[in-house]
PDB file of C-alpha atoms in Angstrom:
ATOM      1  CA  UNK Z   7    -127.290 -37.335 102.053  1.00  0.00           C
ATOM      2  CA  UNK Z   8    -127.422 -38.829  98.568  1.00  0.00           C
ATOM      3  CA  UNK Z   9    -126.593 -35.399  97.159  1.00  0.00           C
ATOM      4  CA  UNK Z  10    -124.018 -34.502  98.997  1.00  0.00           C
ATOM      5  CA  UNK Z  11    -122.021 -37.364  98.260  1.00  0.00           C
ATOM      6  CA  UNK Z  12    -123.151 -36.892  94.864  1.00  0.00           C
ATOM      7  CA  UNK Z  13    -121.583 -33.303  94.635  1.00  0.00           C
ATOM      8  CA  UNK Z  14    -118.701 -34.638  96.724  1.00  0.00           C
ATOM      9  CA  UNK Z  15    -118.143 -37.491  93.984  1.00  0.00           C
ATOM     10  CA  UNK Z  16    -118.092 -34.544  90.583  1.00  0.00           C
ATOM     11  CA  UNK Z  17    -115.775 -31.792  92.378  1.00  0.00           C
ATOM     12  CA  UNK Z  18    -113.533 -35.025  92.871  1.00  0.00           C
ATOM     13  CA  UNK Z  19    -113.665 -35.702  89.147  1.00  0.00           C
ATOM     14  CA  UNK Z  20    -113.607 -31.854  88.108  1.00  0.00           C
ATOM     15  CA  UNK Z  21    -110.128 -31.373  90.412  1.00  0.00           C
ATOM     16  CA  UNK Z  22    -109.004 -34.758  88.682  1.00  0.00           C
ATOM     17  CA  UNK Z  23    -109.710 -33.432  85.441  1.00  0.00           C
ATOM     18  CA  UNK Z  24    -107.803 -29.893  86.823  1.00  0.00           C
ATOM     19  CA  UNK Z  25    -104.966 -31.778  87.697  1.00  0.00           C
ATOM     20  CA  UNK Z  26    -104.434 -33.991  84.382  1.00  0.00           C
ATOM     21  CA  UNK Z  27    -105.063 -30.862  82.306  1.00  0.00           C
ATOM     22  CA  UNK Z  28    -102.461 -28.799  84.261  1.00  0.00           C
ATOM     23  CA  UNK Z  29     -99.945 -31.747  84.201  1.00  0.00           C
ATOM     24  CA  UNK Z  30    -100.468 -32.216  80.823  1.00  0.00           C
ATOM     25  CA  UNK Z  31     -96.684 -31.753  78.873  1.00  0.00           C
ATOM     26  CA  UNK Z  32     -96.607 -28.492  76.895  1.00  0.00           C
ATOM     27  CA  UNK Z  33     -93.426 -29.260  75.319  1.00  0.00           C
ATOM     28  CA  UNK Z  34     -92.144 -31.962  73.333  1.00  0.00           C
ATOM     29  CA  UNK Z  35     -88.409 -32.928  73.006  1.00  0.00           C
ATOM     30  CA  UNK Z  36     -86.409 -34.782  70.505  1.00  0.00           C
ATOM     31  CA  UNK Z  37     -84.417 -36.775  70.538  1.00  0.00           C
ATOM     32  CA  UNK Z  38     -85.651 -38.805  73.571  1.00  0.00           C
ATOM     33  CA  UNK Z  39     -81.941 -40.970  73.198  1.00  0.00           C
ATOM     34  CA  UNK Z  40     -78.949 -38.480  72.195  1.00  0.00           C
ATOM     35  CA  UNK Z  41     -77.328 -41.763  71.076  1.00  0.00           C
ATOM     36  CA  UNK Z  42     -79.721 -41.692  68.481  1.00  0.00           C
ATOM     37  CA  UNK Z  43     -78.063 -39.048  66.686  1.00  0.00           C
ATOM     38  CA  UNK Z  44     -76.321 -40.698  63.181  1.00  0.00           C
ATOM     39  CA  UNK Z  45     -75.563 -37.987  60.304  1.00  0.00           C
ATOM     40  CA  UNK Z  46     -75.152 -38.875  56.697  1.00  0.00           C
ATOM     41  CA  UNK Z  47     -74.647 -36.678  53.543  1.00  0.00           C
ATOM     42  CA  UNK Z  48     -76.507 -36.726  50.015  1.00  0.00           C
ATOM     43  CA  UNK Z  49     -75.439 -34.423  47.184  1.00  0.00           C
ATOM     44  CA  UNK Z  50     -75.630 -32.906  43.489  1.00  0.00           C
ATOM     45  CA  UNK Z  51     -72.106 -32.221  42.801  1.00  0.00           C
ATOM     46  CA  UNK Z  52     -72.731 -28.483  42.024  1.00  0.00           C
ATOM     47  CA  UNK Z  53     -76.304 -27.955  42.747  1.00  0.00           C
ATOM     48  CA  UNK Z  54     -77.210 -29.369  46.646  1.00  0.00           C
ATOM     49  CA  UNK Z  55     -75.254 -30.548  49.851  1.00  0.00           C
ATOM     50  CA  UNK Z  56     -77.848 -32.438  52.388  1.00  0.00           C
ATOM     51  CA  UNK Z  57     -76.917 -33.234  55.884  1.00  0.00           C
ATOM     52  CA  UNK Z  58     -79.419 -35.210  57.476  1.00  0.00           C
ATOM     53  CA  UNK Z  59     -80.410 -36.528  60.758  1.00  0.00           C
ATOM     54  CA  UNK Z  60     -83.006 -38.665  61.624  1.00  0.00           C
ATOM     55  CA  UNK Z  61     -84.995 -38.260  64.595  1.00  0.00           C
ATOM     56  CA  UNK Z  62     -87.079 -41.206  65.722  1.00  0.00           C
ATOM     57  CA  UNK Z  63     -90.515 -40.026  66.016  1.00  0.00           C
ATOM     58  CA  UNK Z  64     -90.321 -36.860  63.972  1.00  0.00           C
ATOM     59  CA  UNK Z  65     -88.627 -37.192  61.028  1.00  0.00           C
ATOM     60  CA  UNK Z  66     -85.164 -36.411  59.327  1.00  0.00           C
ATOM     61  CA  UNK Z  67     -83.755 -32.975  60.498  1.00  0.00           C
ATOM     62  CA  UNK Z  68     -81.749 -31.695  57.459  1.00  0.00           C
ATOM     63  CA  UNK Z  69     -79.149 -29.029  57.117  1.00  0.00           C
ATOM     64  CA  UNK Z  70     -79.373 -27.927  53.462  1.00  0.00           C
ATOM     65  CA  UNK Z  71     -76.769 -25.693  51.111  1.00  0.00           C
ATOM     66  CA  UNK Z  72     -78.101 -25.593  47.739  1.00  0.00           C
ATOM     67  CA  UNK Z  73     -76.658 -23.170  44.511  1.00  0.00           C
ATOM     68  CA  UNK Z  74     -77.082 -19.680  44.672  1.00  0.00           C
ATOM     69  CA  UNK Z  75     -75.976 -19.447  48.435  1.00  0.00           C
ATOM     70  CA  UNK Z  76     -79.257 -21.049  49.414  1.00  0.00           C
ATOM     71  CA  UNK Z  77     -78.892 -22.414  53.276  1.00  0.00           C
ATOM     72  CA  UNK Z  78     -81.713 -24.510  55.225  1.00  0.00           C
ATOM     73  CA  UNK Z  79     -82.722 -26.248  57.691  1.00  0.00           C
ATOM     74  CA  UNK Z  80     -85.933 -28.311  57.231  1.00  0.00           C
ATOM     75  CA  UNK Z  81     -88.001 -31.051  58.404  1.00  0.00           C
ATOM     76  CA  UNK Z  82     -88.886 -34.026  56.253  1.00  0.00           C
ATOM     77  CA  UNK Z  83     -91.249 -35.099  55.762  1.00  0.00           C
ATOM     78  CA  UNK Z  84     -93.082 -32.265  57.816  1.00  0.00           C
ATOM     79  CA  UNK Z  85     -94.967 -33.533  60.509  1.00  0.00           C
ATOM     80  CA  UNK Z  86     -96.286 -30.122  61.216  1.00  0.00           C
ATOM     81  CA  UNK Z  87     -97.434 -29.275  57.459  1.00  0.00           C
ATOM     82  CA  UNK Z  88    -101.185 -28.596  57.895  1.00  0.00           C
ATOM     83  CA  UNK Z  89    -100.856 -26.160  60.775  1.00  0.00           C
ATOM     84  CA  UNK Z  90     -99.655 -22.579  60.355  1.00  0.00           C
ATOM     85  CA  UNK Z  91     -96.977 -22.357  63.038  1.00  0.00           C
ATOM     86  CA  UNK Z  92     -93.889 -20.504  64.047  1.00  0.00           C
ATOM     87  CA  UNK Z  93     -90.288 -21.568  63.256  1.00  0.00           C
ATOM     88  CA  UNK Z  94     -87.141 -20.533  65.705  1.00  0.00           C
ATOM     89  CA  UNK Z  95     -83.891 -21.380  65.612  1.00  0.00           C
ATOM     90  CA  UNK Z  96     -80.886 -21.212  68.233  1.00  0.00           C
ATOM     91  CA  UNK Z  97     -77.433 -21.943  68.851  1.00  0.00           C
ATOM     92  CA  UNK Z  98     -77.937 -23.316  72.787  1.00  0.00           C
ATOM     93  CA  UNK Z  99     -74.726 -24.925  75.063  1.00  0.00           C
ATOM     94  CA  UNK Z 100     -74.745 -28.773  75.995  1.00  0.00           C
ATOM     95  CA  UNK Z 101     -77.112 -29.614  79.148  1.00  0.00           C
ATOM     96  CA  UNK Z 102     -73.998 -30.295  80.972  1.00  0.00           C
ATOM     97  CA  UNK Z 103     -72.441 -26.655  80.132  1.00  0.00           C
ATOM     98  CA  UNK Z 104     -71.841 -24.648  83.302  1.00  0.00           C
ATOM     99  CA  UNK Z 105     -72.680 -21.569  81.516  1.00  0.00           C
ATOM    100  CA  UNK Z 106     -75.746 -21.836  79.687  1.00  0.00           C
ATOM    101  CA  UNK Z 107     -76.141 -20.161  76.151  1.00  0.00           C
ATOM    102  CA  UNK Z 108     -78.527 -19.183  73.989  1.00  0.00           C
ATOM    103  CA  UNK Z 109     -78.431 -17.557  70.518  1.00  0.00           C
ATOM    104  CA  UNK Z 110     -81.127 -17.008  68.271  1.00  0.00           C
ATOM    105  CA  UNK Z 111     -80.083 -16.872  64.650  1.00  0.00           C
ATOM    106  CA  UNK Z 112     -83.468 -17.529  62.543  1.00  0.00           C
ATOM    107  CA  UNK Z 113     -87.096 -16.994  63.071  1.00  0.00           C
ATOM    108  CA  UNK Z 114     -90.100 -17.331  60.807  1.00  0.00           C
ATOM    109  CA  UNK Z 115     -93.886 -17.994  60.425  1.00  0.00           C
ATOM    110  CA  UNK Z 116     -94.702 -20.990  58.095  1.00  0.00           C
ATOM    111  CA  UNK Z 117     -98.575 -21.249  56.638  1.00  0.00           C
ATOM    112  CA  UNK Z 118    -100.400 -24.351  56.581  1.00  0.00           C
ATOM    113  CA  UNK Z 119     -99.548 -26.417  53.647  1.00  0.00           C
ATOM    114  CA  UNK Z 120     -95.314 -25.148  53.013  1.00  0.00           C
ATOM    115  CA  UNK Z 121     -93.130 -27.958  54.242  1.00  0.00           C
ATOM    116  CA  UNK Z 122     -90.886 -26.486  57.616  1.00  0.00           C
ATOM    117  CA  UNK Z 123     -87.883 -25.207  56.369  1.00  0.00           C
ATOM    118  CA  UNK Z 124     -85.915 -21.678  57.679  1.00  0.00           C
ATOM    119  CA  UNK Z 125     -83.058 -19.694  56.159  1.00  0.00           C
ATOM    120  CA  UNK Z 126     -79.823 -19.873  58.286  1.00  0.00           C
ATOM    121  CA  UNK Z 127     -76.242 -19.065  58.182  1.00  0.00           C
ATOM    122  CA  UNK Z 128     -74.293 -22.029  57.548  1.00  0.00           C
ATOM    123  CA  UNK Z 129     -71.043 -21.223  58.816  1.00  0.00           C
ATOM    124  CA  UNK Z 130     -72.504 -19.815  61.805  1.00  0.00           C
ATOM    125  CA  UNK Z 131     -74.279 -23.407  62.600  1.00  0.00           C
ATOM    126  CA  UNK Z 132     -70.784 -24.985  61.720  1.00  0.00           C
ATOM    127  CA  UNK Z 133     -69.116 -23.080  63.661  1.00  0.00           C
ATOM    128  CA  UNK Z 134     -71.165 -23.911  66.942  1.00  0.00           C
ATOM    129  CA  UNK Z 135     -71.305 -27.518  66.159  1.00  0.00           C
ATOM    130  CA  UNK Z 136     -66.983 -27.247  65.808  1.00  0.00           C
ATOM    131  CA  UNK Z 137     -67.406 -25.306  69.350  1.00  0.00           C
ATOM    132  CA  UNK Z 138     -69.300 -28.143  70.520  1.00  0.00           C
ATOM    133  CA  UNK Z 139     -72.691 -26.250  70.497  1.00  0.00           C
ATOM    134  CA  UNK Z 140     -75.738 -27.624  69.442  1.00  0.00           C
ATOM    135  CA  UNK Z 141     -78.328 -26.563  67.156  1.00  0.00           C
ATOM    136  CA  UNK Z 142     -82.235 -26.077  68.890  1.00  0.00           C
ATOM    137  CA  UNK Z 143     -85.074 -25.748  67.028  1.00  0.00           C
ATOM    138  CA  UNK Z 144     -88.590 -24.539  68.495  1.00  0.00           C
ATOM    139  CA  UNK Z 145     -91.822 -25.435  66.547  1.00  0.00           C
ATOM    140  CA  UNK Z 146     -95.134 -24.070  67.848  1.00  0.00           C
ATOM    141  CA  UNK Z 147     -98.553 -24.572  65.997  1.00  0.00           C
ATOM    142  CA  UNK Z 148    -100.365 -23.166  68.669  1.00  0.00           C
ATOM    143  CA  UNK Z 149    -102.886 -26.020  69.094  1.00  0.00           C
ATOM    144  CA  UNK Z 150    -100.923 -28.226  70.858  1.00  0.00           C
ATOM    145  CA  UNK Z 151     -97.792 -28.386  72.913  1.00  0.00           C
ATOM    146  CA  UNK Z 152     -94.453 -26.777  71.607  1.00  0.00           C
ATOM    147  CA  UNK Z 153     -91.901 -29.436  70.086  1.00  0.00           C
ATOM    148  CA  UNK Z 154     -88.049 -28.689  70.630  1.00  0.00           C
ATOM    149  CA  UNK Z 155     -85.659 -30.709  68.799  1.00  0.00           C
ATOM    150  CA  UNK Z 156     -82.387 -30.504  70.524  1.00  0.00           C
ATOM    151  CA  UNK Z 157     -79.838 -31.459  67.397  1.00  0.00           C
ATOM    152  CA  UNK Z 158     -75.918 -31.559  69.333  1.00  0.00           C
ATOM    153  CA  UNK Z 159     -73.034 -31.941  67.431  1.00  0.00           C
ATOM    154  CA  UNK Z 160     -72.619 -36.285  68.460  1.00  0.00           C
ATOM    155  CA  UNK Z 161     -71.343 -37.978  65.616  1.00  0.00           C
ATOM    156  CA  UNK Z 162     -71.746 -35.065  62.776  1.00  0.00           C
ATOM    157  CA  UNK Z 163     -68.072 -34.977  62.318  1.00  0.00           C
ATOM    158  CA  UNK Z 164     -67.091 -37.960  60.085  1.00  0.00           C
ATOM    159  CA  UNK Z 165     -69.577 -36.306  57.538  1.00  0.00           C
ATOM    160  CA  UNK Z 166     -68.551 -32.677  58.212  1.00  0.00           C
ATOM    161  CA  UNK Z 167     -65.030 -32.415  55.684  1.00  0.00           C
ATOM    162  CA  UNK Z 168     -67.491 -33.833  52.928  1.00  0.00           C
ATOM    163  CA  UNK Z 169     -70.088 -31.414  53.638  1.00  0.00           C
ATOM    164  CA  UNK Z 170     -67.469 -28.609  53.388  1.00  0.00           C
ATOM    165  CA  UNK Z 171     -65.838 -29.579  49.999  1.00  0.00           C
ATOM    166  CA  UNK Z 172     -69.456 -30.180  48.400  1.00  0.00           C
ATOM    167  CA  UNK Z 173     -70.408 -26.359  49.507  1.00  0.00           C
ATOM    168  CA  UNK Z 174     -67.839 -25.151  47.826  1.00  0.00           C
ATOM    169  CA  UNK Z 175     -68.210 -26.751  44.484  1.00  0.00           C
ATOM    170  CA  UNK Z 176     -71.895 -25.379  44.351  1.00  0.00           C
ATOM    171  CA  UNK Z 177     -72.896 -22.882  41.953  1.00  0.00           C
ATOM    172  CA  UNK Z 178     -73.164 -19.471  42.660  1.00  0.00           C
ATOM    173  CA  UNK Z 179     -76.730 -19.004  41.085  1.00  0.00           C
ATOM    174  CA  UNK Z 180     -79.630 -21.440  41.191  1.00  0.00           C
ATOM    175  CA  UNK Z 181     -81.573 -22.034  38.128  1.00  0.00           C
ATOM    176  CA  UNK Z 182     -84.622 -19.161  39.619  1.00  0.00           C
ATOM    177  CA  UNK Z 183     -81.421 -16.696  39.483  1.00  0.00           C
ATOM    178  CA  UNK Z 184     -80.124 -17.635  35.995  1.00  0.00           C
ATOM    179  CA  UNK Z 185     -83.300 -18.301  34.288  1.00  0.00           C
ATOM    180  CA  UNK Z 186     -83.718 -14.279  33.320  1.00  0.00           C
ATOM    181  CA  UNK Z 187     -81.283 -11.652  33.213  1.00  0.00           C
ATOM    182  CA  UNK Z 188     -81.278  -8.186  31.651  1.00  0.00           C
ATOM    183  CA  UNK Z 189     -78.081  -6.465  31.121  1.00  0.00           C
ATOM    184  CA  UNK Z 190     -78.235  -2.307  30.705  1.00  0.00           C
ATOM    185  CA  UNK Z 191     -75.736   0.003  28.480  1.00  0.00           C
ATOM    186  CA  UNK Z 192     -74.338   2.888  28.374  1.00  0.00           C
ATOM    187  CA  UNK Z 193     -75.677   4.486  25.054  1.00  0.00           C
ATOM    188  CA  UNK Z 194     -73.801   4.005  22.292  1.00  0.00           C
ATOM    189  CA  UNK Z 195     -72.198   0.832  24.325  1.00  0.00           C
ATOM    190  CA  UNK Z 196     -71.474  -2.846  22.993  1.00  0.00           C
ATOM    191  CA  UNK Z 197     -69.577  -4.060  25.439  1.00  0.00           C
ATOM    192  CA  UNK Z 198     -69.904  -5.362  29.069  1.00  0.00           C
ATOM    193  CA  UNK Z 199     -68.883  -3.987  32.221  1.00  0.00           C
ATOM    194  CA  UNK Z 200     -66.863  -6.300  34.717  1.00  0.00           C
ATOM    195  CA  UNK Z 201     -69.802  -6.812  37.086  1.00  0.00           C
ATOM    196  CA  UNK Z 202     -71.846  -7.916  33.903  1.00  0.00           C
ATOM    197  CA  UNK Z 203     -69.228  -9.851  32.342  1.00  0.00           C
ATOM    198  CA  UNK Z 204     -68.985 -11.705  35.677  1.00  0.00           C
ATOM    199  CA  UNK Z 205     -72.549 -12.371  36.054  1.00  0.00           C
ATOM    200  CA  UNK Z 206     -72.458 -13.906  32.309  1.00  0.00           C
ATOM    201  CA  UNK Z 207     -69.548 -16.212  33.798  1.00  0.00           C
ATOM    202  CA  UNK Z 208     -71.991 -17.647  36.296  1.00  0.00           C
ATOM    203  CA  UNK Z 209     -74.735 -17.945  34.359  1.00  0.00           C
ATOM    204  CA  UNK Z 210     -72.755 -19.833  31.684  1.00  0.00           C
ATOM    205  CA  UNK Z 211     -71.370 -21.624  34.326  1.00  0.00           C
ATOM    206  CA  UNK Z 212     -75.062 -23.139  35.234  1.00  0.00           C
ATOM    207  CA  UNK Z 213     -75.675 -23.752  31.875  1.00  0.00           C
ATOM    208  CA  UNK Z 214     -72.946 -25.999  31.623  1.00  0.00           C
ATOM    209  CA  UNK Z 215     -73.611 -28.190  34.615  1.00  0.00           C
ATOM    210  CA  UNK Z 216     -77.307 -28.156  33.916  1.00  0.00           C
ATOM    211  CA  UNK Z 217     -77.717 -30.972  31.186  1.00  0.00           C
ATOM    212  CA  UNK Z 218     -81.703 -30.263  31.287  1.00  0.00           C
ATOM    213  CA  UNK Z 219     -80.708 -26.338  29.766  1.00  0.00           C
ATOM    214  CA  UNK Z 220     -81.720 -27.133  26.714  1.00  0.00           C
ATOM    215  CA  UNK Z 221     -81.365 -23.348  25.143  1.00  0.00           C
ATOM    216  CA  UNK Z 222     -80.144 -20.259  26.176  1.00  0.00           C
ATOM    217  CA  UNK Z 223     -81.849 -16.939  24.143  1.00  0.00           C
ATOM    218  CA  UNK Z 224     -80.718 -13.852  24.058  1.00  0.00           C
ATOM    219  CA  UNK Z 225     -82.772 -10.537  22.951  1.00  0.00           C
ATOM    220  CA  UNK Z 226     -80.818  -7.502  22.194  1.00  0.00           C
ATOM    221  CA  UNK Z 227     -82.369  -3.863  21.972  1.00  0.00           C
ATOM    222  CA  UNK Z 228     -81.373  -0.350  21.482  1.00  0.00           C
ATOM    223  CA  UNK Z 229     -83.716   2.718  22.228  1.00  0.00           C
ATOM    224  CA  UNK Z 230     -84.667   5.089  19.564  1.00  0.00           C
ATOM    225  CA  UNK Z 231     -82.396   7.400  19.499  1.00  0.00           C
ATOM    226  CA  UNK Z 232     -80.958   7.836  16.422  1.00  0.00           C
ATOM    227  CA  UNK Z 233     -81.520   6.280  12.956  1.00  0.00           C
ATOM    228  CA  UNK Z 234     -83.407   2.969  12.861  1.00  0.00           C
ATOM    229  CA  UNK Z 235     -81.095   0.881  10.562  1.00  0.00           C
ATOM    230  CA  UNK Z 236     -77.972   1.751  12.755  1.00  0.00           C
ATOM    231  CA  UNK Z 237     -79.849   1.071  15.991  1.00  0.00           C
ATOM    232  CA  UNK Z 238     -80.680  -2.364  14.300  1.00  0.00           C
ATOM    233  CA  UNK Z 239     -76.853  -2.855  13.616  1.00  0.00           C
ATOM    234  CA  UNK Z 240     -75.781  -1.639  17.006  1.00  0.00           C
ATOM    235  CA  UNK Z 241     -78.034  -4.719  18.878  1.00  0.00           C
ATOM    236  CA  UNK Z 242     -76.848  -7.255  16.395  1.00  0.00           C
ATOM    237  CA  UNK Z 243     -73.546  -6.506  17.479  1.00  0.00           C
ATOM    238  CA  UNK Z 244     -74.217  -6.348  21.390  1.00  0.00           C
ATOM    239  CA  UNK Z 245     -75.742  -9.769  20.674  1.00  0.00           C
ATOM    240  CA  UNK Z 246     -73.101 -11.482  18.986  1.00  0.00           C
ATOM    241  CA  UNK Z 247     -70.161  -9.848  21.994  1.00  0.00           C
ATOM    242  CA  UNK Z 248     -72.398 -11.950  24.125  1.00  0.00           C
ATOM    243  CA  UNK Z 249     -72.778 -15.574  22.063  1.00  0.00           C
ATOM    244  CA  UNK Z 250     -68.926 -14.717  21.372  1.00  0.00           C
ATOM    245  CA  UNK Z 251     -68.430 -14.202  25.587  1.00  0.00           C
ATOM    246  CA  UNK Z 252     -70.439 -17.559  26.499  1.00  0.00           C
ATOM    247  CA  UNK Z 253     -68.798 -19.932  23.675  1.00  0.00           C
ATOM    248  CA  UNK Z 254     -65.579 -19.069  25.089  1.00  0.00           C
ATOM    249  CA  UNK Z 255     -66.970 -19.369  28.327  1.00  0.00           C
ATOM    250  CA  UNK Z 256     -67.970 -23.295  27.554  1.00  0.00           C
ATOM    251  CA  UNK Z 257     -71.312 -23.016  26.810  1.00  0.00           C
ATOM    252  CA  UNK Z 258     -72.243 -25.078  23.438  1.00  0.00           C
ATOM    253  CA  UNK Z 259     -72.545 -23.346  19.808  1.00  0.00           C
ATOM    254  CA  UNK Z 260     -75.939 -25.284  19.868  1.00  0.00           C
ATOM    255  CA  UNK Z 261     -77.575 -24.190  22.600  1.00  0.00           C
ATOM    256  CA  UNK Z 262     -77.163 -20.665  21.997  1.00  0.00           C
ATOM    257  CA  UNK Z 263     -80.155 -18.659  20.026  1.00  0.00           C
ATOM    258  CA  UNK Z 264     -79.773 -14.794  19.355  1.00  0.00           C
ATOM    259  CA  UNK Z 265     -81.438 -11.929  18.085  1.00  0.00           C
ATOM    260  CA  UNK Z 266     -81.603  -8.608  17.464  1.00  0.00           C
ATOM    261  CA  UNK Z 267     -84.549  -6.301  17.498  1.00  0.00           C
ATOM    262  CA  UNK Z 268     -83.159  -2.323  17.245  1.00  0.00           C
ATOM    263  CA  UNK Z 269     -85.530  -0.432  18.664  1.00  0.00           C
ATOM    264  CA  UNK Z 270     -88.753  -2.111  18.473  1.00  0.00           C
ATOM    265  CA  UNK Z 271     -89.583  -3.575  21.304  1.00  0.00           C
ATOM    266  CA  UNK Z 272     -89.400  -1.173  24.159  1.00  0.00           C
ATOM    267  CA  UNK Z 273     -90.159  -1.558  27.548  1.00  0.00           C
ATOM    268  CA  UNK Z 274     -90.098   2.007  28.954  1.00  0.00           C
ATOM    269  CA  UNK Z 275     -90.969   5.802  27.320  1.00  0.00           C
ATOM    270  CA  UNK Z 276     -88.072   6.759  24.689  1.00  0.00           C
ATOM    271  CA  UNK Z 277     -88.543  10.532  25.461  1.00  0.00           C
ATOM    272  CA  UNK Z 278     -87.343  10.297  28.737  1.00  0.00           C
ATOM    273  CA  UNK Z 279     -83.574   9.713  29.599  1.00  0.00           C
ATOM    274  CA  UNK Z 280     -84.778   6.975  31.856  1.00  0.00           C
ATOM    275  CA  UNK Z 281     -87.189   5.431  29.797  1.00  0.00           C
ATOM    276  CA  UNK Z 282     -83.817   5.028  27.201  1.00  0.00           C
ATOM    277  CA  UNK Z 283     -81.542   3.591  29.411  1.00  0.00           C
ATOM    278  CA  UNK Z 284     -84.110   0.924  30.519  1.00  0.00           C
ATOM    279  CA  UNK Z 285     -84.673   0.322  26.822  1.00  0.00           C
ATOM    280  CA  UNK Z 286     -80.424  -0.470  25.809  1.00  0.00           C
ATOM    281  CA  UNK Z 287     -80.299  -3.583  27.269  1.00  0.00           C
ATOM    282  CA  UNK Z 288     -79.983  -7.410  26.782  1.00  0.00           C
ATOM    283  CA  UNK Z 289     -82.078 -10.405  27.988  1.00  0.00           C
ATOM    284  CA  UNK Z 290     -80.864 -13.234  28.421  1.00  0.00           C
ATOM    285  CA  UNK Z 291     -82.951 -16.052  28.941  1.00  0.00           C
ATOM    286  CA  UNK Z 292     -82.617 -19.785  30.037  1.00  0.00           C
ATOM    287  CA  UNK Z 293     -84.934 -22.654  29.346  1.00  0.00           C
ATOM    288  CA  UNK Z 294     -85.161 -26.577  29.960  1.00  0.00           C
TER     289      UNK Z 294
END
């Protein structure tokens, strides 16, 4: 008798244990309180535009434009930062929308140890928050239950004409993108070409608002065709077009170190027409 209560007493705790485990949540939502939801902006005139969110529980949900067309959205701090997990986001309708929407626009897998943050269109989030969309993002780490953070556009736009006018003041190149840059010539050439010319407009243009550039260098080469001495000339002069280009352009007398090298430093074989054009070329390098 005493074992048949006895196995009637453990399959009574193994369905209990069944039941907990298969009413156990396997999602997580934020915000619990949509009321919650309070935006404010931070900014680097020229270099970043935060919008952030914060969302008790988690953490501060932040939509990020940075220089050199850099958009974000990120997490921080990352709750999630030690697991490897995947990253998606959507454009969803309100809970109270009669048609229900859903529209992924970024996806990703982020190892353990890089803080959550995705790649999105800006103006496409914008957009859906000015359509009265919301933002959802899905975060699975696969050892626990999914979270969903449901981010509507409540209260976003008091913040969102300031948010606008800081993205377009940024810089169109970060300091990764105007750190090292090698323009090629024609042979024979001194002088840039209008997409080259333009890029030298945005670099100088970082230098300027950068107060930690402390020097920009530039390297000029030629290939070896042709006699050495004249080759020699013919970088000196590419070099000083450019330091002639940037000091109109704004950037200080003072910051600006050139040389010239001719043709001995190349990079590529001179007996081969590519291995010349590679080698007629400027670098221009930033440092701070």
């Amino acid at each position: 008798m005493k074992s048949r209560y006895a196995a009637v007493i453990i399959g009574a705790v193994i369905f209990l244990q069944m039941s907990v485990s298969a009413d156990a949540p396997q999602t997580i939502y934020y915000p619990q309180v949509l009321e919650d939801h309070q935006w404010s902006m931070n900014k680097e005139h020229g270099f970043y535009c935060i919008l952030s969110n914060p969302v008790a529980g988690l953490g501060d949900l932040q939509l990020i434009a940075e220089a050199g067309e850099v958009e974000q959205i990120a997490v921080a701090p990352d709750p999630f930062q030690s697991e490897q997990r995947q990253v998606s986001v959507a454009i969803t309708s309100p809970p109270w929308s009669v048609k229900p929407q859903h529209t992924p626009i970024a996806n990703a897998s982020i190892p353990a140890g890089d803080s959550l943050s995705i790649d999105i269109s800006m103006v496409n989030v914008l957009k859906a928050f000015h359509a009265g969309q919301q933002l959802q993002l899905v975060v699975d780490d696969n050892n626990g239950p999914s979270v969903i953070v449901q981010v509507p556009a409540l209260n976003i736009m008091p913040v969102l004409e300031q948010f606008y006018r800081c993205m377009d003041d940024l810089l169109l190149l970060n300091f990764e993108q105007a750190k090292h840059n090698t323009f090629y010539y024609p042979s024979g050439g001194k002088r840039l070409d209008d997409d080259q010319r333009q890029m030298l407009l945005h670099i100088a243009e970082y230098v300027v608002a950068d107060h930690n550039v402390d020097r920009i260098t530039i390297d000029s080469h030629t290939d070896s065709y042709g006699d050495e001495l004249v080759n020699r000339e013919l970088s000196k002069k590419r070099g000083q077009l450019l330091v002639s280009e940037l000091q109109k352009m704004g950037v200080p007398t003072g910051k600006i170190l050139m040389r010239f090298h001719g043709e001995r430093y190349p990079v590529a074989d001179n007996n081969t027409p590519d291995g010349r054009n590679r080698n007629r070329r400027v670098e221009i390098r930033i440092t701070r």
